[in-house]
Amino acid sequence: MSPKDPNRLDGPFIERVGKAGLGGAVLGTFWGGITTAWTTPPVSDPRGLMPRSTTDFQQLRATVGAQAFKLGTVGVIFAATDCACEVLRDEKVDIVNSFWAGAASGFYLGMRSKRFDIAVVSAVGCGAMAAAVDGHGPQWEYQL
């Protein structure tokens, strides 16, 4: 019996998609906090002559929320596509599923630029990266 791969999400569809979406949202919240710290805060007029369009909290919520939503969506797309590939391929678990899941997630990220050519290149690149990590990831962890 081979040891359970700690990097793999197993279980029912809803559980896998939920865990991946939640993990993506947490990572997106962290990344949103970093990007907010690196950007310039909105200009506000201390004299009150110009109306403030948003408060600092509203801008923080929008920036962090956008990143959390984006990476949460990537997690959901990846997990759902991985599950769909397993079902379509008769419960086969290999790097082909990871390639297609990575390609779907990469296509979503590329389509945010509203250019199909960038989406296709992003899909191929993310799919290849996901397949490479899934194909060689566990061996790296077990080697000391």
GROMACS .gro file of N, CA, C and O in nm, residues 12 14 20 31 36 38 40 48 51 55-56 58-59 70 73 78 89-90 92-93 101 103 114 129-130 136-137 139:
model
  112
   12PRO      N    1  -1.532   1.369  -0.190
   12PRO     CA    2  -1.643   1.403  -0.280
   12PRO      C    3  -1.617   1.535  -0.353
   12PRO      O    4  -1.536   1.617  -0.310
   14ILE      N    5  -1.798   1.814  -0.391
   14ILE     CA    6  -1.827   1.938  -0.318
   14ILE      C    7  -1.715   1.968  -0.219
   14ILE      O    8  -1.673   2.083  -0.204
   20ALA      N    9  -1.061   2.375  -0.223
   20ALA     CA   10  -0.977   2.449  -0.319
   20ALA      C   11  -1.021   2.596  -0.328
   20ALA      O   12  -0.937   2.686  -0.334
   31TRP      N   13  -0.266   3.788  -0.065
   31TRP     CA   14  -0.206   3.861  -0.177
   31TRP      C   15  -0.269   4.000  -0.193
   31TRP      O   16  -0.201   4.096  -0.225
   36THR      N   17  -0.223   4.582  -0.161
   36THR     CA   18  -0.273   4.706  -0.103
   36THR      C   19  -0.162   4.781  -0.031
   36THR      O   20  -0.155   4.904  -0.037
   38TRP      N   21   0.147   4.781  -0.114
   38TRP     CA   22   0.242   4.834  -0.212
   38TRP      C   23   0.187   4.948  -0.296
   38TRP      O   24   0.262   5.015  -0.365
   40THR      N   25  -0.030   5.308  -0.377
   40THR     CA   26  -0.048   5.439  -0.316
   40THR      C   27  -0.192   5.454  -0.270
   40THR      O   28  -0.285   5.421  -0.343
   48GLY      N   29  -1.163   6.924   0.256
   48GLY     CA   30  -1.301   6.888   0.226
   48GLY      C   31  -1.357   6.956   0.103
   48GLY      O   32  -1.477   6.959   0.083
   51PRO      N   33  -1.492   6.603  -0.307
   51PRO     CA   34  -1.560   6.490  -0.242
   51PRO      C   35  -1.475   6.363  -0.253
   51PRO      O   36  -1.411   6.338  -0.355
   55THR      N   37  -1.393   5.557   0.094
   55THR     CA   38  -1.312   5.562   0.214
   55THR      C   39  -1.197   5.465   0.198
   55THR      O   40  -1.195   5.382   0.106
   56ASP      N   41  -1.101   5.474   0.287
   56ASP     CA   42  -0.987   5.383   0.280
   56ASP      C   43  -1.031   5.239   0.300
   56ASP      O   44  -0.981   5.148   0.235
   58GLN      N   45  -1.322   5.107   0.222
   58GLN     CA   46  -1.391   5.060   0.103
   58GLN      C   47  -1.291   5.022  -0.006
   58GLN      O   48  -1.309   4.923  -0.076
   59GLN      N   49  -1.184   5.100  -0.020
   59GLN     CA   50  -1.084   5.066  -0.120
   59GLN      C   51  -1.009   4.939  -0.080
   59GLN      O   52  -0.981   4.855  -0.164
   70LYS      N   53  -1.066   3.635  -0.724
   70LYS     CA   54  -0.994   3.582  -0.840
   70LYS      C   55  -0.925   3.449  -0.807
   70LYS      O   56  -0.941   3.351  -0.880
   73THR      N   57  -1.173   3.170  -0.732
   73THR     CA   58  -1.231   3.118  -0.857
   73THR      C   59  -1.133   3.025  -0.927
   73THR      O   60  -1.173   2.921  -0.981
   78PHE      N   61  -1.001   2.488  -1.097
   78PHE     CA   62  -0.902   2.379  -1.100
   78PHE      C   63  -0.961   2.250  -1.042
   78PHE      O   64  -0.952   2.143  -1.104
   89ARG      N   65  -1.267   1.012  -1.739
   89ARG     CA   66  -1.163   0.916  -1.773
   89ARG      C   67  -1.168   0.792  -1.684
   89ARG      O   68  -1.067   0.725  -1.664
   90ASP      N   69  -1.285   0.760  -1.629
   90ASP     CA   70  -1.307   0.639  -1.549
   90ASP      C   71  -1.215   0.633  -1.426
   90ASP      O   72  -1.143   0.536  -1.405
   92LYS      N   73  -0.941   0.767  -1.344
   92LYS     CA   74  -0.797   0.765  -1.362
   92LYS      C   75  -0.739   0.891  -1.301
   92LYS      O   76  -0.783   1.002  -1.329
   93VAL      N   77  -0.638   0.878  -1.214
   93VAL     CA   78  -0.575   0.993  -1.149
   93VAL      C   79  -0.431   1.000  -1.197
   93VAL      O   80  -0.347   0.919  -1.158
  101ALA      N   81  -0.692   2.062  -1.584
  101ALA     CA   82  -0.736   2.151  -1.476
  101ALA      C   83  -0.653   2.279  -1.476
  101ALA      O   84  -0.707   2.389  -1.462
  103ALA      N   85  -0.497   2.399  -1.734
  103ALA     CA   86  -0.530   2.472  -1.857
  103ALA      C   87  -0.660   2.552  -1.840
  103ALA      O   88  -0.668   2.667  -1.884
  114LYS      N   89  -0.892   3.994  -2.156
  114LYS     CA   90  -0.985   4.009  -2.269
  114LYS      C   91  -0.918   3.987  -2.405
  114LYS      O   92  -0.959   4.044  -2.505
  129MET      N   93   0.257   2.353  -1.629
  129MET     CA   94   0.311   2.367  -1.494
  129MET      C   95   0.236   2.275  -1.396
  129MET      O   96   0.298   2.210  -1.312
  130ALA      N   97   0.104   2.269  -1.407
  130ALA     CA   98   0.026   2.182  -1.317
  130ALA      C   99   0.061   2.035  -1.339
  130ALA      O  100   0.074   1.959  -1.243
  136HIS      N  101   0.569   1.528  -1.060
  136HIS     CA  102   0.696   1.515  -0.987
  136HIS      C  103   0.692   1.568  -0.845
  136HIS      O  104   0.789   1.557  -0.773
  137GLY      N  105   0.581   1.627  -0.804
  137GLY     CA  106   0.572   1.690  -0.672
  137GLY      C  107   0.591   1.596  -0.554
  137GLY      O  108   0.674   1.622  -0.467
  139GLN      N  109   0.738   1.311  -0.516
  139GLN     CA  110   0.871   1.254  -0.502
  139GLN      C  111   0.966   1.354  -0.435
  139GLN      O  112   1.052   1.316  -0.359
   0.00000   0.00000   0.00000
